[in-house]
Amino acid sequence: MNYHDKLGLSREKFEELSEHLHHSSFQGREYRHLPGYRKSIEKGTVLLDDTVVRGFPKIPRSLVLDEGIPQQFDTPIAVEEKLNGYNVRVARVDGDVFGVTRSGIICPFTTHKVRSMLPVDRFFDQYPDKMLCGEMIGPENPYTTAECYDVDSIAFRAFDIRDRTSGEPLPVDDRRESCEELGIPQAELFGVYEPAEAVDELPEIVRDLDRRGREGIIMQTSSGTRQLKYTTSAANQGDLAFAFTFLFDYGRDFSFRRLIREGFQSVEFEESTDRRRERAHSLGESLLLPMVDSIERIERGERIGEQHTVRAEPRVVDALLAHFREQSLTIEIEVDRRIEGERVLTFAKRIQRTNDKVQAYLDGTIVKE
Amino acid sequence: MNYHDKLGLSREKFEELSEHLHHSSFQGREYRHLPGYRKSIEKGTVLLDDTVVRGFPKIPRSLVLDEGIPQQFDTPIAVEEKLNGYNVRVARVDGDVFGVTRSGIICPFTTHKVRSMLPVDRFFDQYPDKMLCGEMIGPENPYTTAECYDVDSIAFRAFDIRDRTSGEPLPVDDRRESCEELGIPQAELFGVYEPAEAVDELPEIVRDLDRRGREGIIMQTSSGTRQLKYTTSAANQGDLAFAFTFLFDYGRDFSFRRLIREGFQSVEFEESTDRRRERAHSLGESLLLPMVDSIERIERGERIGEQHTVRAEPRVVDALLAHFREQSLTIEIEVDRRIEGERVLTFAKRIQRTNDKVQAYLDGTIVKE
């Protein structure tokens, strides 16, 4: 149970970190996880029995491709699609396979899905000490809502195989080859480019992804140890629409960061006056229309919430609802159907602050500013 | 020199406050002022010799008129125009008339202008212990840039006469009558309304001000002791354009507050889908276009700054420049002309953070978020 060695921390550092770990359990097994960002260790790191499941690293971003790429890379880079879903690490601990979310929660729904959708036994027989990292995409999941993929319910796309304890990645080629052989679906690889070539080629790839409503790209060295991300306008504006739907719950920093990405991209892409004006209009719509919609719904007496749909065996949906209750989330069930033996549940996660503050301002509460 | 009594504070409270006072001087006279918001006393309060010049109070805002007005008022309210310029208090201390800015700085330019433009002797002979509060509007001033008024250079509009020490206002009728008699120009009075009537009438007044690019309205009880403000979309979006010109210098809270005002106004004004879309487009333009313009200018090697023009006798312009130097502002002179014995100076106040951060991001600096 020598966690501090496994994490590469001194005993003192680990004890300091321990105060920030949350205690949870999954199917009777106790575990601890780090839900937020700390300097010493990756967010989402899980400690279960005597095993460490290292958090997925934060990937830095550049606001411009033309200077950002040569700043970060001086060897060829693999460029893959960055997907808009939720980040999952799949790990096997003492014979059991778990699906862990970004913040380090073992999710019963995700665990069930990865066990049934992926060749987990073959994967972990080949890589007993590694974890499979990927994105859960598609409209039927409990966390995100992007509908830009040709996925009916939910699907997994691998983008990393990492050492479970240290987080060290497998080189890109090896990872792609293994996934291919094992039949694990992967994020699309657009190509491998010299840095200067990437600067020329990537804007068109980003524009094409943008037209299809997709999220962006991940660039990395062939070793996988150095990564950089860049997102489309569709992703920036989609995030803003989400943030302004829940205007008082989502951070002002969250919105501001996405606004400035739009400014730098418009400059780098040397947009015409017309194209720039189009971007401005669509940006304005992504802010105002969701905000107005939320205010009007609250004015009519509705409560707004984050709506999701999940489809799974009834016992898996029950376990997900129990899991949300344990996390003290308020869930309102909106549609509950059975289709071919599966339960298809549409629910809303209650958002408290926006409902309360919008109502207060509609009631005439004054602002002293 | 018993300031604490004049301010209505205990000796202890005053000593606590004293730590937050800045020391300055004007034409050889030392004074102290409170540049920021504190609980105990109004921002901008000035202590000069044994005189207190009370700061101008913060006027609360409502995000909606229909519930905000009845929440705040149960007697008739006077509705006047809220002007877009800079707030000035004119006070006479030991025979000298001063023009004080919102944050409590005695400004040499403003002092000269109010002495020459207003019947200050007649005003202070009638009201020796009061101060005249108003807005400096027009394109030629060192602080603001609104050009929506029919003013060639600079003009004063009174909106309050208050006790210099306590800040207690003169009733609206008395104030308007006095200004009328003394020939002091005033903010426009749109009318006096019962609260319910105001809820019906004010949206059209606000819409008309908006079409003319004006700022908004101030509502108050006839006593002047209870006030409420509300702004046009033109003002909200103008502020956003300003904030995104200097994207890394202006607060994210500053922008966020103006964005949500647009949402509540769009809902309250029951806009059609087309009108709402127009608001969204113009909102998007007010964010993206100034930001892109700044990024492109910095990319070209220019330095961005807040540009202003002032017109006055050469010695007054000299005094203003000396005053800025004392405040450690970096001023770049862009145009310097003499017209009919006056110096007409266009200058830019250097904005540091935006220049530095935009340059860094253009150079490929990565963001860890």
XYZ file of C-alpha atoms in Angstrom:
738
model
C 0.000 0.000 0.000
C 2.921 2.302 -0.599
C 1.077 4.941 -2.569
C 3.632 7.704 -2.232
C 6.321 5.690 -4.026
C 3.926 4.763 -6.803
C 2.968 8.413 -7.247
C 6.608 9.498 -7.084
C 5.949 11.689 -4.061
C 7.648 11.973 -0.684
C 5.655 10.649 2.251
C 5.074 14.254 3.394
C 3.831 15.408 -0.024
C 1.501 12.438 -0.172
C 0.077 13.218 3.244
C -0.523 16.795 2.154
C -2.241 15.515 -0.985
C -4.354 13.050 1.014
C -6.356 15.903 2.508
C -7.673 16.701 -0.958
C -8.691 13.133 -1.814
C -12.375 12.229 -1.772
C -13.543 8.889 -0.420
C -16.027 6.885 -2.462
C -17.014 3.312 -3.070
C -18.009 1.276 -6.080
C -19.801 -2.046 -5.719
C -18.561 -2.344 -2.178
C -14.946 -1.428 -2.976
C -13.604 1.658 -1.259
C -11.436 4.043 -3.254
C -10.036 7.547 -3.059
C -9.686 10.031 -5.888
C -8.418 13.560 -6.510
C -11.330 15.544 -7.966
C -9.538 18.851 -8.665
C -6.283 20.212 -10.005
C -3.272 20.085 -7.653
C 0.334 20.748 -8.449
C 1.751 17.465 -7.201
C -0.386 14.997 -9.134
C -2.880 14.769 -12.022
C -6.534 15.526 -11.367
C -8.625 12.362 -11.448
C -5.970 10.084 -9.988
C -7.594 7.069 -8.261
C -6.231 4.992 -5.368
C -7.969 1.614 -5.163
C -6.665 -1.233 -2.988
C -2.925 -0.891 -3.576
C -3.298 0.321 -7.128
C -2.836 3.793 -8.577
C -4.839 4.788 -11.648
C -3.053 7.952 -12.748
C -5.183 10.948 -13.795
C -5.266 11.947 -17.448
C -2.860 14.849 -17.991
C -4.048 18.339 -18.880
C -3.126 18.999 -22.486
C -1.810 22.510 -23.120
C -3.411 24.662 -25.778
C -2.060 27.218 -28.196
C -4.193 30.176 -29.279
C -2.429 30.258 -32.652
C -1.169 27.373 -34.765
C 1.479 29.242 -36.741
C 3.722 30.113 -33.805
C 2.339 27.583 -31.336
C 3.398 24.482 -33.277
C 7.065 25.403 -33.831
C 7.217 26.611 -30.201
C 6.141 23.171 -28.955
C 7.578 20.772 -31.504
C 10.798 20.266 -33.460
C 10.111 16.697 -34.623
C 7.244 15.246 -36.700
C 3.813 15.373 -35.072
C 0.851 13.034 -35.296
C -2.425 14.908 -35.647
C -5.583 13.197 -34.441
C -9.141 14.327 -33.915
C -10.054 15.765 -30.516
C -13.512 14.414 -29.746
C -16.365 16.073 -27.921
C -17.636 13.622 -25.359
C -16.292 12.648 -21.979
C -12.815 11.422 -21.114
C -12.640 7.873 -19.803
C -9.812 5.731 -18.493
C -10.392 2.005 -18.605
C -8.284 0.076 -16.086
C -8.255 -3.465 -14.684
C -7.596 -3.800 -10.959
C -7.433 -7.259 -9.367
C -9.333 -8.757 -12.252
C -12.132 -6.161 -12.390
C -12.404 -3.644 -15.235
C -13.494 -0.111 -14.340
C -14.477 2.978 -16.335
C -13.151 6.088 -14.615
C -14.271 9.656 -15.489
C -11.913 12.611 -15.846
C -12.276 13.592 -12.218
C -11.555 10.079 -10.966
C -15.031 8.743 -10.294
C -15.735 5.109 -11.117
C -18.997 5.475 -13.026
C -21.326 2.442 -13.025
C -22.816 3.353 -16.407
C -19.436 3.874 -18.045
C -18.010 0.760 -16.419
C -20.863 -1.299 -17.804
C -20.485 0.212 -21.270
C -16.740 -0.303 -21.556
C -17.022 -3.884 -20.275
C -19.659 -4.702 -22.870
C -18.403 -2.622 -25.815
C -14.660 -3.234 -25.693
C -12.460 -6.359 -25.849
C -11.253 -5.614 -22.340
C -10.012 -9.134 -21.546
C -7.787 -9.253 -24.612
C -6.580 -5.724 -24.011
C -5.581 -6.277 -20.377
C -4.077 -9.689 -21.060
C -1.770 -7.889 -23.468
C -1.307 -4.787 -21.265
C -1.967 -5.792 -17.640
C -0.343 -2.636 -16.199
C -1.723 -0.108 -18.655
C -4.930 1.829 -19.008
C -6.899 2.516 -22.159
C -7.773 6.202 -22.499
C -10.473 7.441 -24.811
C -13.597 9.501 -25.348
C -17.164 8.346 -24.879
C -19.138 10.034 -27.643
C -22.712 10.002 -28.856
C -26.052 11.404 -27.695
C -26.927 8.827 -25.011
C -24.626 9.375 -22.063
C -25.002 10.981 -18.643
C -22.430 13.784 -19.058
C -22.257 15.490 -22.465
C -24.610 16.337 -25.295
C -22.700 16.744 -28.598
C -24.634 15.244 -31.485
C -22.128 15.739 -34.283
C -21.043 12.108 -34.598
C -22.576 9.308 -36.577
C -23.292 7.420 -33.353
C -26.845 6.388 -32.404
C -26.387 5.856 -28.698
C -22.838 5.770 -27.340
C -19.429 4.749 -28.625
C -15.818 4.682 -27.456
C -12.821 6.099 -29.335
C -9.326 5.376 -28.049
C -6.695 8.127 -28.071
C -4.058 6.889 -25.611
C -2.684 3.786 -23.945
C -0.789 4.777 -20.815
C 0.963 3.146 -17.921
C -1.691 2.908 -15.229
C 0.629 3.992 -12.429
C 2.989 6.527 -14.025
C 0.754 7.784 -16.855
C 3.622 7.265 -19.355
C 2.130 6.913 -22.877
C 2.729 4.253 -25.488
C 4.205 5.743 -28.697
C 1.485 6.772 -31.152
C 2.331 4.092 -33.751
C 2.290 1.250 -31.217
C -0.938 2.452 -29.719
C -2.710 2.756 -33.059
C -1.425 -0.642 -34.168
C -2.554 -2.342 -30.957
C -6.012 -0.794 -31.112
C -6.294 -1.794 -34.743
C -5.345 -5.397 -33.959
C -7.637 -5.607 -30.949
C -10.542 -4.038 -32.821
C -10.744 -1.010 -30.513
C -12.171 2.001 -32.374
C -9.843 5.009 -32.408
C -9.855 8.777 -32.844
C -9.132 9.568 -36.487
C -5.496 10.157 -37.456
C -5.237 12.980 -39.992
C -1.552 12.425 -40.644
C 1.989 12.896 -39.417
C 3.569 16.226 -40.317
C 6.795 18.110 -39.925
C 6.069 21.183 -37.759
C 6.360 23.641 -40.677
C 4.122 21.452 -42.804
C 1.570 21.214 -39.979
C 1.361 25.007 -39.824
C 0.386 24.998 -43.509
C -1.948 22.007 -43.475
C -3.793 22.198 -40.168
C -5.934 25.305 -40.719
C -7.791 23.517 -43.530
C -8.307 20.433 -41.357
C -9.614 22.656 -38.554
C -11.941 24.495 -40.970
C -13.309 21.202 -42.239
C -13.902 19.926 -38.691
C -15.574 23.246 -37.890
C -17.972 22.886 -40.824
C -18.935 19.436 -39.487
C -19.504 20.817 -35.965
C -16.531 18.874 -34.575
C -14.305 19.781 -31.624
C -10.708 20.083 -32.792
C -7.339 18.394 -33.003
C -4.659 16.902 -30.755
C -1.073 17.181 -31.958
C 1.713 15.111 -30.399
C 5.231 13.849 -30.821
C 5.502 10.238 -32.049
C 6.430 9.251 -28.477
C 3.124 10.707 -27.242
C 4.949 12.526 -24.451
C 4.369 16.059 -25.729
C 0.855 17.093 -26.704
C -0.922 20.245 -27.821
C -4.588 20.915 -28.556
C -6.474 23.367 -30.725
C -10.253 23.727 -31.102
C -12.719 24.802 -33.782
C -15.007 27.780 -33.634
C -17.925 25.329 -33.453
C -16.475 23.957 -30.202
C -15.775 27.399 -28.737
C -19.260 28.642 -29.566
C -20.898 25.392 -28.475
C -19.231 25.748 -25.085
C -20.388 29.371 -24.857
C -23.968 28.350 -25.654
C -23.747 25.778 -22.870
C -22.238 28.289 -20.430
C -24.901 30.917 -21.145
C -27.725 28.388 -20.808
C -26.580 28.066 -17.183
C -25.395 31.659 -16.978
C -24.813 31.906 -13.248
C -23.366 28.417 -12.816
C -20.586 28.478 -15.369
C -17.477 30.455 -14.686
C -16.844 33.838 -16.204
C -13.328 32.628 -16.906
C -14.765 29.690 -18.817
C -16.587 32.085 -21.143
C -13.806 34.624 -21.413
C -11.261 31.999 -22.460
C -13.507 30.844 -25.285
C -14.230 34.382 -26.433
C -10.552 35.174 -26.854
C -9.948 31.911 -28.744
C -12.428 33.205 -31.307
C -10.472 36.458 -31.621
C -7.098 34.802 -32.148
C -8.537 32.279 -34.610
C -10.245 34.965 -36.662
C -6.934 36.821 -36.939
C -4.847 33.728 -37.733
C -7.304 32.473 -40.358
C -7.160 35.876 -42.105
C -10.891 36.000 -42.508
C -12.571 38.320 -44.988
C -14.733 41.097 -43.559
C -17.833 39.093 -44.449
C -16.580 35.864 -42.930
C -15.520 37.707 -39.792
C -18.907 39.336 -39.498
C -20.534 35.915 -39.864
C -18.353 34.613 -37.027
C -19.356 37.609 -34.910
C -23.056 37.015 -35.581
C -22.869 33.370 -34.793
C -20.842 34.168 -31.668
C -23.487 36.667 -30.527
C -26.222 34.110 -31.115
C -24.370 31.487 -29.103
C -24.338 33.899 -26.146
C -27.695 35.648 -26.298
C -30.132 33.006 -27.526
C -29.416 30.279 -24.931
C -29.361 32.919 -22.170
C -32.711 34.380 -23.260
C -34.192 30.909 -23.551
C -33.172 30.076 -19.973
C -34.479 33.394 -18.591
C -37.809 32.919 -20.395
C -38.187 29.374 -19.157
C -37.527 30.420 -15.568
C -39.956 33.341 -16.026
C -42.636 30.813 -17.098
C -42.032 28.904 -13.876
C -39.937 26.089 -15.318
C -36.706 24.930 -13.695
C -33.764 24.598 -16.005
C -31.349 21.691 -15.869
C -28.791 19.810 -17.898
C -30.699 17.226 -19.906
C -29.237 13.834 -20.759
C -30.489 10.506 -22.075
C -29.022 7.099 -21.237
C -29.874 3.677 -22.645
C -28.836 0.485 -20.868
C -30.114 -2.585 -19.042
C -32.492 -1.481 -16.249
C -30.060 -2.529 -13.474
C -27.332 -0.314 -15.006
C -29.647 2.706 -15.134
C -30.685 2.011 -11.524
C -27.032 1.910 -10.517
C -26.403 5.235 -12.310
C -29.307 6.902 -10.503
C -28.084 5.544 -7.156
C -24.624 6.852 -8.038
C -26.015 10.368 -8.696
C -27.935 10.254 -5.409
C -24.705 9.419 -3.578
C -23.158 12.507 -5.178
C -26.129 14.589 -3.935
C -27.160 15.558 -7.457
C -30.816 16.448 -7.919
C -32.160 14.477 -10.877
C -35.549 14.995 -12.455
C -36.798 12.172 -14.615
C -38.417 13.448 -17.795
C -38.998 10.395 -19.991
C -38.677 6.767 -18.905
C -39.189 4.070 -21.552
C -38.327 0.406 -22.170
C -37.110 -0.444 -25.641
C -36.102 -3.995 -26.466
C -35.335 -4.869 -22.873
C -33.322 -1.709 -22.271
C -34.342 1.291 -20.178
C -34.134 4.601 -22.067
C -34.163 7.366 -19.521
C -34.151 11.109 -20.162
C -33.366 13.113 -17.053
C -32.268 16.605 -16.060
C -29.528 17.431 -13.576
C -30.807 20.340 -11.500
C -28.730 23.508 -11.770
C -29.328 25.529 -8.635
C -27.613 28.876 -8.896
C -28.920 29.944 -12.304
C -32.501 29.113 -11.372
C -32.236 31.075 -8.127
C -30.371 34.119 -9.425
C -32.408 34.546 -12.607
C -35.599 34.330 -10.541
C -34.258 36.923 -8.092
C -33.345 39.365 -10.874
C -36.715 38.823 -12.565
C -38.291 39.698 -9.208
C -36.539 43.067 -9.296
C -33.539 42.400 -7.080
C -31.119 45.288 -7.491
C -27.462 45.034 -8.339
C -24.938 47.247 -6.622
C -22.035 47.538 -9.016
C -9.665 69.116 11.343
C -12.147 66.703 12.902
C -12.732 64.534 9.864
C -14.275 61.567 11.606
C -17.207 63.614 12.909
C -17.784 65.134 9.491
C -17.795 61.682 7.936
C -20.033 60.309 10.675
C -17.436 57.746 11.698
C -15.912 56.794 15.024
C -12.298 57.841 15.495
C -11.304 54.153 15.188
C -13.231 53.622 11.962
C -11.688 56.747 10.517
C -8.203 55.563 11.389
C -8.931 52.266 9.710
C -10.179 54.132 6.648
C -7.124 56.396 6.619
C -4.908 53.527 5.533
C -6.825 53.371 2.270
C -6.597 57.091 1.508
C -4.188 58.251 -1.183
C -2.169 61.427 -0.743
C -2.040 63.905 -3.618
C -1.650 67.582 -4.189
C -3.215 70.125 -6.494
C -1.563 73.477 -7.153
C 0.435 73.115 -3.979
C -2.519 72.083 -1.807
C -2.260 68.675 -0.187
C -5.343 66.474 -0.090
C -6.310 62.884 0.551
C -8.896 60.836 -1.290
C -10.420 57.360 -1.239
C -9.867 55.852 -4.694
C -11.765 52.554 -4.257
C -14.963 51.172 -2.767
C -15.012 50.728 1.020
C -17.946 49.901 3.224
C -17.641 52.831 5.593
C -17.610 55.730 3.141
C -18.270 56.576 -0.519
C -15.506 56.001 -3.074
C -14.030 59.298 -4.246
C -14.406 61.124 -0.935
C -11.843 63.965 -0.663
C -10.300 65.448 2.480
C -8.823 68.887 1.788
C -7.746 71.247 4.579
C -10.572 70.720 7.053
C -13.182 70.106 4.400
C -14.855 66.868 3.333
C -16.038 66.514 -0.251
C -18.222 63.430 -0.043
C -17.917 60.796 -2.800
C -20.760 60.387 -5.269
C -22.909 57.415 -4.207
C -23.082 54.198 -6.234
C -26.516 54.041 -7.818
C -28.084 50.572 -7.738
C -29.294 48.984 -10.951
C -32.198 46.755 -11.788
C -31.921 44.177 -14.572
C -35.642 44.491 -15.271
C -37.873 47.553 -15.142
C -41.210 45.815 -14.592
C -40.404 44.332 -11.200
C -37.427 46.530 -10.358
C -39.366 49.807 -10.230
C -42.170 48.696 -7.875
C -39.551 46.932 -5.730
C -37.660 50.191 -5.251
C -40.357 52.870 -5.321
C -43.845 53.408 -3.940
C -44.053 57.158 -4.634
C -43.751 59.142 -7.893
C -40.348 59.034 -9.571
C -38.497 61.600 -11.633
C -36.850 60.053 -14.679
C -33.796 61.793 -16.119
C -31.246 60.870 -18.725
C -28.140 59.003 -17.587
C -25.277 60.478 -19.576
C -22.202 58.770 -20.936
C -19.235 60.888 -19.972
C -17.391 61.240 -16.701
C -18.820 62.029 -13.288
C -17.657 65.322 -11.771
C -18.265 67.003 -8.464
C -17.730 70.748 -8.386
C -16.951 72.088 -4.909
C -15.634 75.358 -3.487
C -13.147 75.066 -0.635
C -11.753 78.214 1.003
C -12.713 80.276 -2.014
C -11.232 77.955 -4.666
C -13.441 75.966 -7.000
C -12.323 72.411 -7.854
C -13.467 69.768 -10.318
C -13.197 66.322 -8.719
C -13.433 63.035 -10.675
C -15.410 59.990 -9.533
C -12.426 58.488 -7.746
C -11.656 61.713 -5.864
C -8.865 63.179 -7.936
C -8.789 66.936 -8.423
C -8.267 67.133 -12.175
C -6.565 70.291 -13.513
C -8.313 70.043 -16.886
C -11.751 69.511 -15.344
C -11.156 72.217 -12.761
C -10.291 74.688 -15.493
C -13.319 73.688 -17.575
C -15.866 73.955 -14.758
C -14.441 77.314 -13.640
C -14.734 78.715 -17.142
C -17.944 77.045 -18.298
C -20.166 77.310 -15.224
C -21.450 80.254 -13.121
C -19.541 78.885 -10.163
C -19.444 82.140 -8.164
C -23.197 82.587 -8.309
C -23.753 78.893 -7.549
C -21.517 78.819 -4.470
C -22.750 82.163 -3.190
C -26.198 80.581 -3.139
C -25.006 77.158 -1.924
C -21.702 77.630 -0.060
C -21.838 74.177 1.585
C -23.049 72.178 -1.365
C -21.454 70.581 -4.378
C -22.697 70.521 -7.939
C -22.678 67.021 -9.412
C -22.879 66.344 -13.107
C -21.481 64.646 -16.176
C -18.787 65.979 -18.480
C -19.812 64.908 -21.961
C -18.507 65.392 -25.483
C -15.604 64.080 -27.563
C -12.792 66.269 -26.195
C -11.988 65.092 -22.694
C -9.219 63.017 -21.130
C -11.353 60.126 -19.821
C -14.239 58.980 -22.053
C -15.003 58.733 -25.747
C -18.795 58.708 -26.341
C -19.714 60.792 -29.398
C -23.478 60.529 -29.245
C -24.147 64.074 -28.031
C -24.515 67.249 -29.982
C -21.441 68.671 -28.272
C -18.401 69.824 -30.281
C -15.777 69.749 -27.567
C -16.944 69.346 -23.974
C -20.014 70.276 -21.965
C -21.378 69.894 -18.437
C -24.816 68.537 -17.498
C -25.950 68.792 -13.876
C -27.805 65.880 -12.276
C -27.477 66.529 -8.544
C -26.823 69.215 -5.961
C -25.668 67.617 -2.738
C -24.419 68.639 0.654
C -20.638 68.672 0.286
C -20.022 66.986 3.626
C -22.916 64.566 4.067
C -23.775 63.939 0.427
C -27.471 64.601 1.183
C -29.239 65.585 -2.073
C -31.453 68.581 -2.797
C -34.976 67.507 -3.860
C -35.243 67.074 -7.642
C -37.606 70.057 -8.147
C -35.409 72.457 -6.167
C -32.295 71.275 -7.953
C -33.792 71.640 -11.422
C -35.232 75.061 -10.571
C -31.908 76.314 -9.211
C -29.962 75.103 -12.218
C -32.540 76.653 -14.525
C -32.274 80.020 -12.731
C -28.470 79.924 -12.631
C -28.203 78.889 -16.291
C -26.511 75.581 -15.496
C -27.269 72.995 -18.208
C -28.967 69.878 -16.903
C -29.569 66.239 -17.760
C -32.902 65.959 -19.563
C -35.988 65.252 -17.419
C -38.302 62.839 -19.230
C -41.093 63.187 -16.679
C -42.400 62.277 -13.258
C -44.334 59.024 -13.113
C -46.209 56.855 -10.671
C -44.286 53.559 -10.399
C -46.911 51.563 -12.346
C -46.997 54.227 -15.036
C -43.180 54.213 -15.239
C -43.199 50.457 -15.912
C -45.444 51.131 -18.927
C -43.732 54.251 -20.241
C -40.028 53.682 -19.679
C -39.332 50.875 -22.152
C -40.228 53.216 -25.026
C -37.981 55.967 -23.607
C -35.146 53.433 -23.261
C -35.691 52.178 -26.821
C -35.576 55.729 -28.143
C -32.351 56.466 -26.223
C -30.932 53.215 -27.558
C -31.677 54.203 -31.154
C -29.787 57.445 -30.535
C -26.793 55.584 -29.043
C -27.440 57.074 -25.576
C -26.627 55.552 -22.189
C -29.803 55.155 -20.155
C -31.971 56.581 -17.416
C -31.799 57.497 -13.736
C -34.999 57.133 -11.735
C -35.392 58.723 -8.302
C -37.843 59.762 -5.637
C -38.699 63.477 -5.608
C -36.448 63.824 -2.541
C -33.515 62.453 -4.563
C -32.625 60.084 -1.741
C -33.504 56.854 -3.521
C -32.140 56.259 -7.006
C -32.117 53.463 -9.570
C -30.422 53.194 -12.960
C -31.105 51.272 -16.148
C -29.063 51.264 -19.355
C -29.665 50.823 -23.065
C -28.342 48.036 -25.234
C -26.183 50.640 -26.987
C -24.459 51.370 -23.660
C -24.017 47.697 -22.767
C -22.572 46.868 -26.162
C -20.444 50.024 -26.267
C -18.899 49.004 -22.944
C -18.267 45.504 -24.275
C -16.571 46.898 -27.381
C -14.350 48.978 -25.102
C -13.594 46.013 -22.833
C -12.679 43.750 -25.757
C -10.465 46.390 -27.334
C -8.351 46.044 -24.186
C -9.194 42.382 -23.716
C -6.697 41.511 -21.027
C -7.000 44.768 -19.090
C -10.730 44.901 -18.495
C -12.289 42.590 -15.986
C -14.119 39.477 -16.971
C -16.775 40.483 -14.456
C -17.138 43.803 -16.271
C -17.974 41.951 -19.500
C -20.117 39.283 -17.906
C -22.335 41.841 -16.160
C -23.027 43.592 -19.455
C -23.721 40.354 -21.276
C -26.411 39.351 -18.812
C -28.021 42.815 -18.979
C -28.561 42.132 -22.674
C -30.259 38.827 -21.867
C -32.666 40.295 -19.312
C -33.480 43.271 -21.534
C -34.188 41.076 -24.548
C -36.627 39.046 -22.442
C -38.321 42.048 -20.827
C -38.718 43.886 -24.140
C -40.411 40.798 -25.620
C -38.391 41.030 -28.788
C -39.423 39.256 -31.971
C -37.173 36.468 -33.219
C -35.762 38.830 -35.846
C -35.134 41.657 -33.435
C -33.513 39.269 -30.978
C -31.279 37.880 -33.689
C -30.280 41.434 -34.620
C -29.362 42.105 -30.987
C -27.310 38.895 -30.946
C -25.477 39.862 -34.127
C -24.694 43.323 -32.932
C -23.602 41.889 -29.564
C -21.262 39.454 -31.321
C -19.810 42.271 -33.399
C -19.210 44.396 -30.303
C -17.114 41.550 -28.856
C -15.271 40.106 -31.828
C -14.496 43.076 -34.050
C -12.720 45.294 -31.478
C -10.811 42.269 -30.165
C -9.672 41.251 -33.657
C -8.715 44.823 -34.437
C -6.508 45.006 -31.327
C -4.874 41.623 -32.021
C -4.153 42.627 -35.628
C -2.689 45.950 -34.602
C -0.397 44.317 -32.056
C 0.547 41.692 -34.691
C 1.578 44.550 -37.004
C 3.841 45.887 -34.263
C 1.611 48.737 -33.097
C 0.963 49.368 -29.417
C -2.676 49.836 -28.472
C -3.856 52.494 -26.056
C -6.903 54.478 -25.001
C -7.068 57.482 -27.297
C -8.407 60.857 -26.143
C -8.394 64.433 -27.388
C -8.424 67.542 -25.222
C -8.728 71.201 -26.216
C -7.779 74.008 -23.824
C -5.349 76.847 -23.219
C -1.774 75.516 -23.522
C -1.069 75.947 -19.772
C -4.125 73.789 -18.948
C -2.998 71.011 -21.292
C 0.486 71.226 -19.773
C -1.018 70.880 -16.313
C -3.028 67.829 -17.432
C 0.073 66.129 -18.833
C 1.983 66.863 -15.634
C -0.948 65.450 -13.685
C -0.840 62.194 -15.709
C 2.913 61.948 -15.176
C 2.364 62.217 -11.421
C -0.057 59.312 -11.684
C 2.616 57.294 -13.544
C 0.459 56.951 -16.653
C 2.341 56.425 -19.911
C 1.037 58.914 -22.449
C 1.910 58.906 -26.134
C 1.219 62.130 -27.978
C -0.304 61.470 -31.379
C -1.426 64.878 -32.694
C -0.526 68.257 -31.231
C -2.050 71.341 -32.827
C -2.814 74.990 -31.972
C -6.211 76.264 -33.019
C -7.239 79.836 -32.202
C -4.847 80.067 -29.262
C -5.887 76.694 -27.831
C -3.844 73.507 -27.807
C -5.672 70.536 -29.306
C -3.882 67.413 -28.200
C -4.662 63.827 -29.172
C -2.892 61.305 -26.984
C -3.066 57.622 -26.071
C -2.920 56.194 -22.548
C -0.719 53.124 -22.725
C -2.461 49.867 -21.813
C 0.192 47.406 -20.696
C -1.329 44.025 -20.050
C -3.227 43.599 -23.326
C -0.189 44.545 -25.402
C 1.999 42.088 -23.515
C -0.403 39.149 -23.338
C -1.622 39.397 -26.933
C 1.994 39.513 -28.102
C 2.850 36.472 -25.988
C -0.061 34.441 -27.365
C 0.775 35.484 -30.927
C 4.293 34.210 -30.234
C 2.853 30.774 -29.463
C 2.752 30.861 -25.666
C 0.700 27.899 -24.499
C -2.242 28.012 -22.141
C -2.663 25.355 -19.484
C -6.354 25.187 -18.793
